Coordinates of C-alpha atoms and ligand atoms in Angstrom, one line a residue:
X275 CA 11.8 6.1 -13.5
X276 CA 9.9 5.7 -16.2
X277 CA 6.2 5.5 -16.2
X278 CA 6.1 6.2 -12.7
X279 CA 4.8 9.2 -10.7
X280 CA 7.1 10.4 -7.8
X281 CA 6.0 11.0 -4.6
X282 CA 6.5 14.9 -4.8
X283 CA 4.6 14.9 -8.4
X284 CA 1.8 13.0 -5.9
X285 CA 1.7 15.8 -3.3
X286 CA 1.6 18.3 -5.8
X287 CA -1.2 17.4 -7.6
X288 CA -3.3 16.6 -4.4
X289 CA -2.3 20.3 -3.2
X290 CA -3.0 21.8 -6.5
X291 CA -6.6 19.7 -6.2
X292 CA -7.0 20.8 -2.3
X293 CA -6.7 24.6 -4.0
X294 CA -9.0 24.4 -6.6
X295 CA -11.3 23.3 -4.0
X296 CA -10.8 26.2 -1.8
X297 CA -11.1 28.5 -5.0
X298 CA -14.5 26.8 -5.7
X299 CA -15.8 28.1 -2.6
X300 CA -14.3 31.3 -3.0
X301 CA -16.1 31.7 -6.7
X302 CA -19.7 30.5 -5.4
X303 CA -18.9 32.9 -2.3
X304 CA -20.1 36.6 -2.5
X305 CA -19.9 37.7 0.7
X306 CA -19.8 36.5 4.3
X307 CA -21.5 38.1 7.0
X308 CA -22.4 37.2 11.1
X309 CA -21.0 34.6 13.3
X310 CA -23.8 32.7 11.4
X311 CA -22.4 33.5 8.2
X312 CA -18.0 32.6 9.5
X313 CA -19.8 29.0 10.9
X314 CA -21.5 28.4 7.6
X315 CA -18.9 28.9 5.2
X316 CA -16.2 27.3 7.6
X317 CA -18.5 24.3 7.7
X318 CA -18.7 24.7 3.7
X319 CA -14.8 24.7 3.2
X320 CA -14.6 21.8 5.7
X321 CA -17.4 19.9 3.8
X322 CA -15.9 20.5 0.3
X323 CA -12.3 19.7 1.3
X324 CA -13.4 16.5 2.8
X325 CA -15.5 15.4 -0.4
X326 CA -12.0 16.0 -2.3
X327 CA -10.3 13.9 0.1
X328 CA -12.1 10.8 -0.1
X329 CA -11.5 11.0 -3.8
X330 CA -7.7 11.5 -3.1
X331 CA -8.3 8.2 -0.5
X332 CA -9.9 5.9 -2.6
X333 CA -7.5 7.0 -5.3
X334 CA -4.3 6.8 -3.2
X335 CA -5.6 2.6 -2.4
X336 CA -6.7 2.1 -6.4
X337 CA -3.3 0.7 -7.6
X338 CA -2.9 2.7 -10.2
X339 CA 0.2 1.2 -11.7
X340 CA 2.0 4.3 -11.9
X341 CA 1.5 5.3 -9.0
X342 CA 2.2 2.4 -7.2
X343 CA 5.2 2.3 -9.6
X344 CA 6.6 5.9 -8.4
X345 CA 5.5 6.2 -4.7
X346 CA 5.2 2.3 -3.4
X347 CA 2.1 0.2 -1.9
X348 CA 3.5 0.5 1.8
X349 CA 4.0 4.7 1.6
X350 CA 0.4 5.0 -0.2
X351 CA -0.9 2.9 3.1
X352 CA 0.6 5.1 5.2
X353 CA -0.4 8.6 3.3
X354 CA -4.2 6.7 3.4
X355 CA -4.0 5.3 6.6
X356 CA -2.8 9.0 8.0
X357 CA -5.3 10.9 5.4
X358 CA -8.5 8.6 6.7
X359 CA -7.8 10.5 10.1
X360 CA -7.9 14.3 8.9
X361 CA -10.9 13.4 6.6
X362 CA -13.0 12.1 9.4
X363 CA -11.9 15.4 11.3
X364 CA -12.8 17.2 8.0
X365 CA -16.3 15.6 8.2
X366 CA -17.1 15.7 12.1
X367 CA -15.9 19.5 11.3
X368 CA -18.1 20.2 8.3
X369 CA -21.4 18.7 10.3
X370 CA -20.9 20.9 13.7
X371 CA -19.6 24.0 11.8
X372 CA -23.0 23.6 9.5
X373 CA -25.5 23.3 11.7
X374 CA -24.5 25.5 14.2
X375 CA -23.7 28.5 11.7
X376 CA -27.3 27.5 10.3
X377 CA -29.0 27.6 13.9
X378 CA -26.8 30.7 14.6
X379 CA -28.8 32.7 11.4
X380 CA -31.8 31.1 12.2
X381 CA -31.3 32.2 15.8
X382 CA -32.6 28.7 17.1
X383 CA -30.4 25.8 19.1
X384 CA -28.2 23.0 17.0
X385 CA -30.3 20.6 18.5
X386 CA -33.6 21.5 16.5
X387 CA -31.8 22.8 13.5
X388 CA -30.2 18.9 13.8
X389 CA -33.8 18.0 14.2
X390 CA -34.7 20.1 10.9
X391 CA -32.0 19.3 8.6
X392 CA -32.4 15.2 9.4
X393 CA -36.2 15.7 8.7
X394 CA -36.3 18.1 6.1
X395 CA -33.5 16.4 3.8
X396 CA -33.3 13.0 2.7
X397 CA -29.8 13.6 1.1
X398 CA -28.8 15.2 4.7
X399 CA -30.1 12.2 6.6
X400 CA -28.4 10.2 4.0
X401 CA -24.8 11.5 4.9
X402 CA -25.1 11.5 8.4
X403 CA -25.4 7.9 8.0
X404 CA -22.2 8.0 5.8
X405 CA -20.6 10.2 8.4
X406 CA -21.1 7.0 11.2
X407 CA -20.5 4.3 9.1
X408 CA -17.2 6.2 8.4
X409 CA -16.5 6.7 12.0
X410 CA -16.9 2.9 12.5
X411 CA -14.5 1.9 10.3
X412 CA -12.0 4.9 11.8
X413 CA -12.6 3.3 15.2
X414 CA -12.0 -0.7 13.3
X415 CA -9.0 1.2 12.0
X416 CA -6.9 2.4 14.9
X417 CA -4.3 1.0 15.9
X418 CA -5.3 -0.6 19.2
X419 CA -8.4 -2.1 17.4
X420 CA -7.0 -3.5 14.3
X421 CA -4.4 -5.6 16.4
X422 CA -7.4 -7.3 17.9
X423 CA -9.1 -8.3 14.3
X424 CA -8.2 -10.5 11.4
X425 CA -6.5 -8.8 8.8
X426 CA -9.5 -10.1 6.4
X427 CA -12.3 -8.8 8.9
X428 CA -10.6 -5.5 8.7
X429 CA -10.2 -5.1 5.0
X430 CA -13.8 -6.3 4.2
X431 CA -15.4 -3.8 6.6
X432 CA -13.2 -1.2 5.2
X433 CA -15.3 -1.7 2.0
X434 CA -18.2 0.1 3.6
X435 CA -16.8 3.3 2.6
X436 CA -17.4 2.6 -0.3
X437 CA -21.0 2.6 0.7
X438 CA -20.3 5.9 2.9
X439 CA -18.9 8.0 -0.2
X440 CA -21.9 6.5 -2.1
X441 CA -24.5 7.8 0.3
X442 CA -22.8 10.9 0.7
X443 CA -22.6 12.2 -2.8
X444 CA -25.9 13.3 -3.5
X445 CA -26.1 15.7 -0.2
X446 CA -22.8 17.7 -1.7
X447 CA -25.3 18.7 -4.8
X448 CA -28.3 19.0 -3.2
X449 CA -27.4 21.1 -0.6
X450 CA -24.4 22.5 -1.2
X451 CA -23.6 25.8 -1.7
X452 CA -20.9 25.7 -4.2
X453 CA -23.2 23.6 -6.5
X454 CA -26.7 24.8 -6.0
X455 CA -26.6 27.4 -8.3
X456 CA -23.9 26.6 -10.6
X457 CA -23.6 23.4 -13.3
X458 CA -20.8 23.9 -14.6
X459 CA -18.8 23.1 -11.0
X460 CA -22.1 20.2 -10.5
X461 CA -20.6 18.8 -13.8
X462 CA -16.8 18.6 -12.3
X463 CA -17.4 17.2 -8.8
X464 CA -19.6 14.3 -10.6
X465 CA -16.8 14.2 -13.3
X466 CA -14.0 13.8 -10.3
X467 CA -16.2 10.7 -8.7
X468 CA -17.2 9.3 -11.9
X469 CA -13.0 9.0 -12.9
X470 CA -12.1 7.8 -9.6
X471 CA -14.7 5.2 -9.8
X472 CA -13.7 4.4 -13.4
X473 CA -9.9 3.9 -12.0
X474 CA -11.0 1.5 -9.4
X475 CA -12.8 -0.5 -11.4
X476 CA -10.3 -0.3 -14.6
X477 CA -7.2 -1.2 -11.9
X478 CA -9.1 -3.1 -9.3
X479 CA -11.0 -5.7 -11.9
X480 CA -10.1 -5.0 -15.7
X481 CA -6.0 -4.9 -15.2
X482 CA -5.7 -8.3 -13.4
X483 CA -9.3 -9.9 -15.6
X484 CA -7.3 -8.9 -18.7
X485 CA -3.9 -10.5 -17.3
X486 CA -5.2 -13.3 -15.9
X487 CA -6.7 -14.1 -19.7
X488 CA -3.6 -13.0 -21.4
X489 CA -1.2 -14.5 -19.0
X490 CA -2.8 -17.8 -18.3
X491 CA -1.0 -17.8 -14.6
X492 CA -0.9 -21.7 -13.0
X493 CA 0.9 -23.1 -10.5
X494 CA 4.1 -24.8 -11.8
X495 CA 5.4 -26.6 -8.5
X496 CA 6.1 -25.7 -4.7
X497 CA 9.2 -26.2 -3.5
X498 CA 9.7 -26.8 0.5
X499 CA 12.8 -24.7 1.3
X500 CA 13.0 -24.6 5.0
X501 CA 10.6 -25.8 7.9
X502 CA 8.3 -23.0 7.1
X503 CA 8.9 -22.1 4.4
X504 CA 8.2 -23.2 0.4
X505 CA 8.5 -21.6 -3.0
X506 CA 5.7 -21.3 -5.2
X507 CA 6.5 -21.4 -9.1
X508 CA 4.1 -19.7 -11.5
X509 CA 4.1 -20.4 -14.9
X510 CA 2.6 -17.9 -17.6
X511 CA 2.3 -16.6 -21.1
X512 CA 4.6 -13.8 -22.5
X513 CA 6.0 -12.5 -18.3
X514 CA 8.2 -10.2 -19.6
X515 CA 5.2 -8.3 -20.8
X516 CA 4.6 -7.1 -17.3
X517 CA 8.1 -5.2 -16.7
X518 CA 8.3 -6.8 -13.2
X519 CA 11.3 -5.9 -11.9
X520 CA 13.5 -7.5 -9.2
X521 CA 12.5 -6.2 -5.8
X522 CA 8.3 -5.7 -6.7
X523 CA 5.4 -8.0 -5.1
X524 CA 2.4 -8.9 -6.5
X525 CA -1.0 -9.4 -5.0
X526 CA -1.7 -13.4 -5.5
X527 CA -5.0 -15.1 -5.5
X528 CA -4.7 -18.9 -6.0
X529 CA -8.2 -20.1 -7.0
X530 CA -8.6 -23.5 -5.1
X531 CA -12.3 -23.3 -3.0
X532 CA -10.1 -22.5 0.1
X533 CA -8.0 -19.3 -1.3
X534 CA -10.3 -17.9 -4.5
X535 CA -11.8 -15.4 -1.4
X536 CA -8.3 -13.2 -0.4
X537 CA -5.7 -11.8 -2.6
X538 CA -1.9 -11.5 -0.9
X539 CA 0.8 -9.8 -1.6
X540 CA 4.2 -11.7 -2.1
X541 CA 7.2 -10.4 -3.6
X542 CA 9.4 -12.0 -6.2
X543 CA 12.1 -14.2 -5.2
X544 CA 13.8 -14.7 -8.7
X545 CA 13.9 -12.2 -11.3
X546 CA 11.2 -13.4 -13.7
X547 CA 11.3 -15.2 -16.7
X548 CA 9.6 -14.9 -20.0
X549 CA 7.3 -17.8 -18.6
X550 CA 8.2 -18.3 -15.0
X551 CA 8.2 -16.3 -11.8
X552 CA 9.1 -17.8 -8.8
X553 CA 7.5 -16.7 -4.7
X554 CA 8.8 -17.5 -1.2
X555 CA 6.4 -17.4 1.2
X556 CA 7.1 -18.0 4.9
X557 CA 4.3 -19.7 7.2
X558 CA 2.9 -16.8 9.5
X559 CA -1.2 -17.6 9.1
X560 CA -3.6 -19.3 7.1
X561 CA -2.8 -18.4 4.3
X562 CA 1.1 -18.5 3.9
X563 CA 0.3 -22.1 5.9
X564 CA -2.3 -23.2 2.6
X565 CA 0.2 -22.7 -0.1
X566 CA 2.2 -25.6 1.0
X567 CA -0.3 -27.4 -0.3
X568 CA -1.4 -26.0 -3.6
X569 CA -1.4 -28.5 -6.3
X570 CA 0.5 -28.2 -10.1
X571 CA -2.0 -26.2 -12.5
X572 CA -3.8 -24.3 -9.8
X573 CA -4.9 -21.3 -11.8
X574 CA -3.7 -17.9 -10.0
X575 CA -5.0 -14.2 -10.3
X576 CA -1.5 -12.4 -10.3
X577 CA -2.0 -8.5 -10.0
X578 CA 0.9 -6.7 -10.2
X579 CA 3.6 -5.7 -10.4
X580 CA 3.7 -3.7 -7.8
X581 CA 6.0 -1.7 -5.3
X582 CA 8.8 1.3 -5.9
X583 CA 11.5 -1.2 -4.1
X584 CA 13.5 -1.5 -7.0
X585 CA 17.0 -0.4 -7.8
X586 CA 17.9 3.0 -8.3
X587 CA 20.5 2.2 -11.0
X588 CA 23.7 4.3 -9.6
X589 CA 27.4 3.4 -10.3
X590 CA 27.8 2.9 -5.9
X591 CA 28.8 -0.4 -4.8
X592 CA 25.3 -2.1 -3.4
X593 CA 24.6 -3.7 0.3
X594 CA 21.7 -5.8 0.6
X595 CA 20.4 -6.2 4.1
X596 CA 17.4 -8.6 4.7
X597 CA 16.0 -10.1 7.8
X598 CA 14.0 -13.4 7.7
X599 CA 11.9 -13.6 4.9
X600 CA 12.9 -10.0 3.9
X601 CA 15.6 -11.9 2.1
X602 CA 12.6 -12.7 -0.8
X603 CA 13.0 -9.5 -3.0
X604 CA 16.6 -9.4 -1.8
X605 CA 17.4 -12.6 -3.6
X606 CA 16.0 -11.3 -6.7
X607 CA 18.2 -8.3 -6.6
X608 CA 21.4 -9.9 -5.6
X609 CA 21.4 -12.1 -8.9
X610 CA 20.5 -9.2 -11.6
X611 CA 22.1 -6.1 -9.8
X612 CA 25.6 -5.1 -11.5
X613 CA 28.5 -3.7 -10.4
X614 CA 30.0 -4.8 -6.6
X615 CA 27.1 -6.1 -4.5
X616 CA 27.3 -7.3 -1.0
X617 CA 24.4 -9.5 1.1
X618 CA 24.1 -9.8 4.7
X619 CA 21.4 -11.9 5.7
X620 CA 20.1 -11.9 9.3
X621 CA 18.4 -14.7 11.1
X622 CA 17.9 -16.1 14.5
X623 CA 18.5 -19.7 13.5
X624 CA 20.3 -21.5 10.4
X625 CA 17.0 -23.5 10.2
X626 CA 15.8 -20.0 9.1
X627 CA 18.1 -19.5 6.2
X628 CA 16.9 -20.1 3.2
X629 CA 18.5 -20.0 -0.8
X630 CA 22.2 -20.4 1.1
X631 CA 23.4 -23.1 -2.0
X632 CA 21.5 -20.0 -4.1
X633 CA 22.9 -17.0 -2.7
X634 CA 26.7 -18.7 -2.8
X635 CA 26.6 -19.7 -6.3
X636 CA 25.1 -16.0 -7.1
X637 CA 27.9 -14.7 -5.2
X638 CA 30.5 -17.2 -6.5
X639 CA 29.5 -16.1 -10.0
X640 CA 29.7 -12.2 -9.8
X641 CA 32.1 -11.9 -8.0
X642 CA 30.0 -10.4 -4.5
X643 CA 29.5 -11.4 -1.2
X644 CA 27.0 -12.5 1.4
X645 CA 27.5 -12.3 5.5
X646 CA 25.1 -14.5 7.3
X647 CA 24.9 -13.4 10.5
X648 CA 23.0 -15.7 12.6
X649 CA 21.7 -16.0 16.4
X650 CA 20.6 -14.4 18.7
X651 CA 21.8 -10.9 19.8
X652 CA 22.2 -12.6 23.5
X653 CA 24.5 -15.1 21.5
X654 CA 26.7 -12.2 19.9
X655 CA 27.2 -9.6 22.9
X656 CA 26.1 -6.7 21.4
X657 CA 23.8 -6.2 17.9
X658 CA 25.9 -7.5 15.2
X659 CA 23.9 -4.7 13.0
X660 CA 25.0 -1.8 15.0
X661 CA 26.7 1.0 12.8
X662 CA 29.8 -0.3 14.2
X663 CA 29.3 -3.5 13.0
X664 CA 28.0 -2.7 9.7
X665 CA 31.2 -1.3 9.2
X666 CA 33.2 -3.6 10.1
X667 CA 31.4 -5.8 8.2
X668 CA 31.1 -4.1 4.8
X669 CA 34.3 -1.2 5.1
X670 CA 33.6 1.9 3.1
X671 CA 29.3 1.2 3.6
X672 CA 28.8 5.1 3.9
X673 CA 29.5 5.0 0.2
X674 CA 26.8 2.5 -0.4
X675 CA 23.2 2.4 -1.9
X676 CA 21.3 0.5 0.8
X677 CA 18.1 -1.7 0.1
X678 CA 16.5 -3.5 3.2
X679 CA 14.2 -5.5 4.1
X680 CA 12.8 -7.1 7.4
X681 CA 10.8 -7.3 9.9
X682 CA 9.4 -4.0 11.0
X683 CA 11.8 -3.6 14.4
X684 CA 15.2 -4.9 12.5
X685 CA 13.9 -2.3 10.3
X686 CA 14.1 0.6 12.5
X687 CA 17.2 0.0 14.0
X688 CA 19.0 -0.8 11.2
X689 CA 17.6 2.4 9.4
X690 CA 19.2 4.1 12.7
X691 CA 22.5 2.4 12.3
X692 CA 23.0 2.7 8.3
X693 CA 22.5 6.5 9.1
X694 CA 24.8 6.5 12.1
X695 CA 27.3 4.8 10.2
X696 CA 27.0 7.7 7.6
X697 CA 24.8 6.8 5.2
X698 CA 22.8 9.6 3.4
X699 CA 18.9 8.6 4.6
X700 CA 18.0 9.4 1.0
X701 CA 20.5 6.2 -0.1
X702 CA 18.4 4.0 2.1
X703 CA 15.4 2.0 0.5
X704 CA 13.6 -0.5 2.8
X705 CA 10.1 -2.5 1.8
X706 CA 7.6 -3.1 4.5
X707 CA 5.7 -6.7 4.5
X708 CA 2.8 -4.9 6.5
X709 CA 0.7 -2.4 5.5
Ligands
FAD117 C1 4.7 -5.7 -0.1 C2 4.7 -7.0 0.7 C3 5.5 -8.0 0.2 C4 5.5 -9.2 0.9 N1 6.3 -10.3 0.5 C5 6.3 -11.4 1.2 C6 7.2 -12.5 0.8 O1 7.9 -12.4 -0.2 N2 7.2 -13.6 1.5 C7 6.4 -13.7 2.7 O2 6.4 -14.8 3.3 N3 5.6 -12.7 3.1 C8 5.5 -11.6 2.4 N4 4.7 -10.6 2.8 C9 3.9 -10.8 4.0 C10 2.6 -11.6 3.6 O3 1.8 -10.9 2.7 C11 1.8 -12.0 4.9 O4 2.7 -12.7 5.7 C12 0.6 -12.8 4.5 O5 -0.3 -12.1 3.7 C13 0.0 -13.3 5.8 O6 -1.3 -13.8 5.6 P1 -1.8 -15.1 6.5 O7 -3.2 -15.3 6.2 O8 -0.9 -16.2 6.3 O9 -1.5 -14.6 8.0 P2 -2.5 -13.7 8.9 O10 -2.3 -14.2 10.3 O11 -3.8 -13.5 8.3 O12 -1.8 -12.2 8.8 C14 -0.5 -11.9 9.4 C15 -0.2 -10.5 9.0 O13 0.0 -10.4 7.6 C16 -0.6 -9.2 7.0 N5 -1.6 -9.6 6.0 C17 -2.5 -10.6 6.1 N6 -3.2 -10.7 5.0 C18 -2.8 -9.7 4.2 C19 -3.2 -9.2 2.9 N7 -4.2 -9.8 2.2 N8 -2.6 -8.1 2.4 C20 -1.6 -7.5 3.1 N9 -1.2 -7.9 4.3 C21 -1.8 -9.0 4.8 C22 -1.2 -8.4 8.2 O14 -0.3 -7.5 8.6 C23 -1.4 -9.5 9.2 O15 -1.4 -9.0 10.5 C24 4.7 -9.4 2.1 C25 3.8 -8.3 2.5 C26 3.8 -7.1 1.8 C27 3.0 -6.0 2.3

């Protein structure tokens, strides 16, 4: 793929990072002596590893195109989401192992050599703070407690890491072994914050500021398409500019006073056109609910395109599975992918299923073929998306390329099936709508 970093290219360069961090403290290292001394310089490794992988976290959630591109918004949630864990246990580790190898060699207790550091050293005091305002938003963050909060509530407090890394920083230079006596590795460390902090900004507020000026992105009409249900239509200048491709979201922010505040992320329900793109949102919350009423000429932030959901250009024949509003990217696919193409589309209700005149006509067209399967599994007997069914359905599916998308449990088991039925796990794409 083409401007796009894989996922292994990704790991790489974080491990090849995480080493030169290790081989910092190595070069700034003479020699290690005591129980004091092992404490110390574990705390030390501990420290500098976790000041890398903030970087690597904020980076992983910057949208750099590429990146995004190559490894896909919902895997780089999970790799953060997963990474935000082992940094706090970096951190919790760096500020025990510290102080205690410190009290060790000063042969006093952790609990005045706490005392000292906190009142001796601003920057220390500093990133203790850090170090609890990070553990607050790893406690917003888990599991159990982000279930109980608004989506927005959670992504605004997550901002105060920002603040954390911020306070942070000038402790790792002040006190810090690897730094204190050497410029040259000062000069690097600020260099790897000041980038990252470039990237955010340039991909954060630059890319979509310069789009949104270039593009010129209104509303063009909103089309009701079931009872929850409507298509938005965006016009723009020169679309084709942004090589979105069938299958990728963007992040939307429609700019009326009740919207402007919270960008979401939609995916493309028509391939674009060179001044047209097309959403399908389905009323979940307050703000799928608001689009139904957005007016003609509403000007809209579009950032994007996002997402590595995108067709993996083999000569196999194609399936298409989508669940509810999974079908949105789906329907995109199914119109521009070549070669022999089939579509099942699974919903609990026909008042569910959206684009049918659509997807016939599509299917009509080129030749391919689309399998609603619809009701309940109660209504059916057994799950109509068993691997037994999916091959009765679609004969010969273990030769297929698979892209699905659903809800998160059809998901799972249909993962489960595909690969029962015999299809290679690496042939099976699949887009999460949650992060
Ligand atoms: C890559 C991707 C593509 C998507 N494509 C579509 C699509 O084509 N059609 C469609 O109907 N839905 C799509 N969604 C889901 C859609 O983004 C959410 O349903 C919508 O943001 C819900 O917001 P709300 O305020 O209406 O509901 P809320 O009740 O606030 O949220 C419901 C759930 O949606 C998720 N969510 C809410 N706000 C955001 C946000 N700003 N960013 C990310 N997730 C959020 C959270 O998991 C939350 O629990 C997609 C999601 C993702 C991640």
């Amino acid at each position: 793929m083409a401007g796009a970093v894989s996922p292994r290219v990704l790991r790489a360069l974080i491990a090849l990072g995480a080493a030169a961090v290790l081989a910092l403290w190595w070069h700034s290292t003479p020699a290690v002596s005591g129980p004091g001394g092992w404490l110390t310089g574990a705390g030390e490794i501990l420290g500098l590893l976790a000041g890398y992988a903030v970087v690597v976290l904020v980076l992983l959630m910057a949208r750099i195109r590429p990146v995004e591109r190559g490894v896909g918004a919902d895997r780089l949630a999970r790799w953060h989401a997963a990474g935000g864990r082992y940094v706090i246990g970096l951190i919790s580790g760096h500020a025990i192992a510290i102080t205690w190898g410190y009290a060790v060699t000063a042969h006093t207790s952790p609990a005045s050599e706490t005392a000292t550091l906190l009142t001796t050293y601003p920057d220390v005091a500093m990133a203790t703070a850090a170090w609890f305002l990070l553990l607050g938003v790893g406690v917003v963050s888990a599991r159990a407690a982000r279930r109980r909060l608004r989506y927005e509530t959670w992504y605004y407090l997550h901002f105060y890491t920002y603040l954390a890394i911020a306070l942070a920083f000038s402790h790792q230079l002040a006190v810090g072994a690897a730094f204190s006596g050497d410029p040259a590795a000062r000069f690097w460390w600020s260099a790897l914050y000041a980038v990252a902090a470039l990237l955010v900004l340039w991909y954060r507020v630059v890319v979509p500021a310069r789009d949104f000026a270039r593009h010129g992105f209104r509303v063009a009409g909103v089309r009701t398409e079931a009872e929850t249900t409507v298509s938005i239509y965006i016009r723009g200048r020169h679309l084709r500019e942004l090589e979105a491709e069938p299958g990728q979201f963007f992040r939307w922010r429609f700019l009326t006073r009740e919207l402007w505040w919270g960008s979401h992320p939609y995916s493309l329900s028509a391939a674009p056109g060179d001044d047209l793109m097309r959403i399908t949102v389905r009323d979940v919350g307050d703000h799928s609910a608001a689009l139904r009423r957005l007016k003609p000429g509403t000007r809209v932030i579009a950032e994007g395109p996002f997402g590595a959901f995108i067709p993996m250009r083999t000569s196999r024949s194609v399936l298409l599975l989508a669940g509810g509003v999974g079908i949105t990217p789906l329907r995109a696919m199914f119109a521009t992918l070549s070669g022999k193409v089939t579509l099942i589309y699974r919903a609990s209700t026909w008042q569910d299923i959206v684009f049918q005149a659509e997807l016939d006509a599509i299917a009509e067209a080129r030749g391919s073929s689309v399998h609603y399967v619809v009701g309940s599994r109660s209504d059916f007997g057994t799950d109509p998306l068993s691997a037994a069914g999916l091959r009765h359905l679609v004969p010969g599916v273990h030769k297929m390329d698979v892209y699905l998308c659903g809800p998160p449990g059809m998901t799972g088991t249909a993962v489960a099936a595909l690969t029962e039925a015999g299809v290679p796990r690496r042939r099976i794409r699949y887009e999460s709508f949650e992060f």
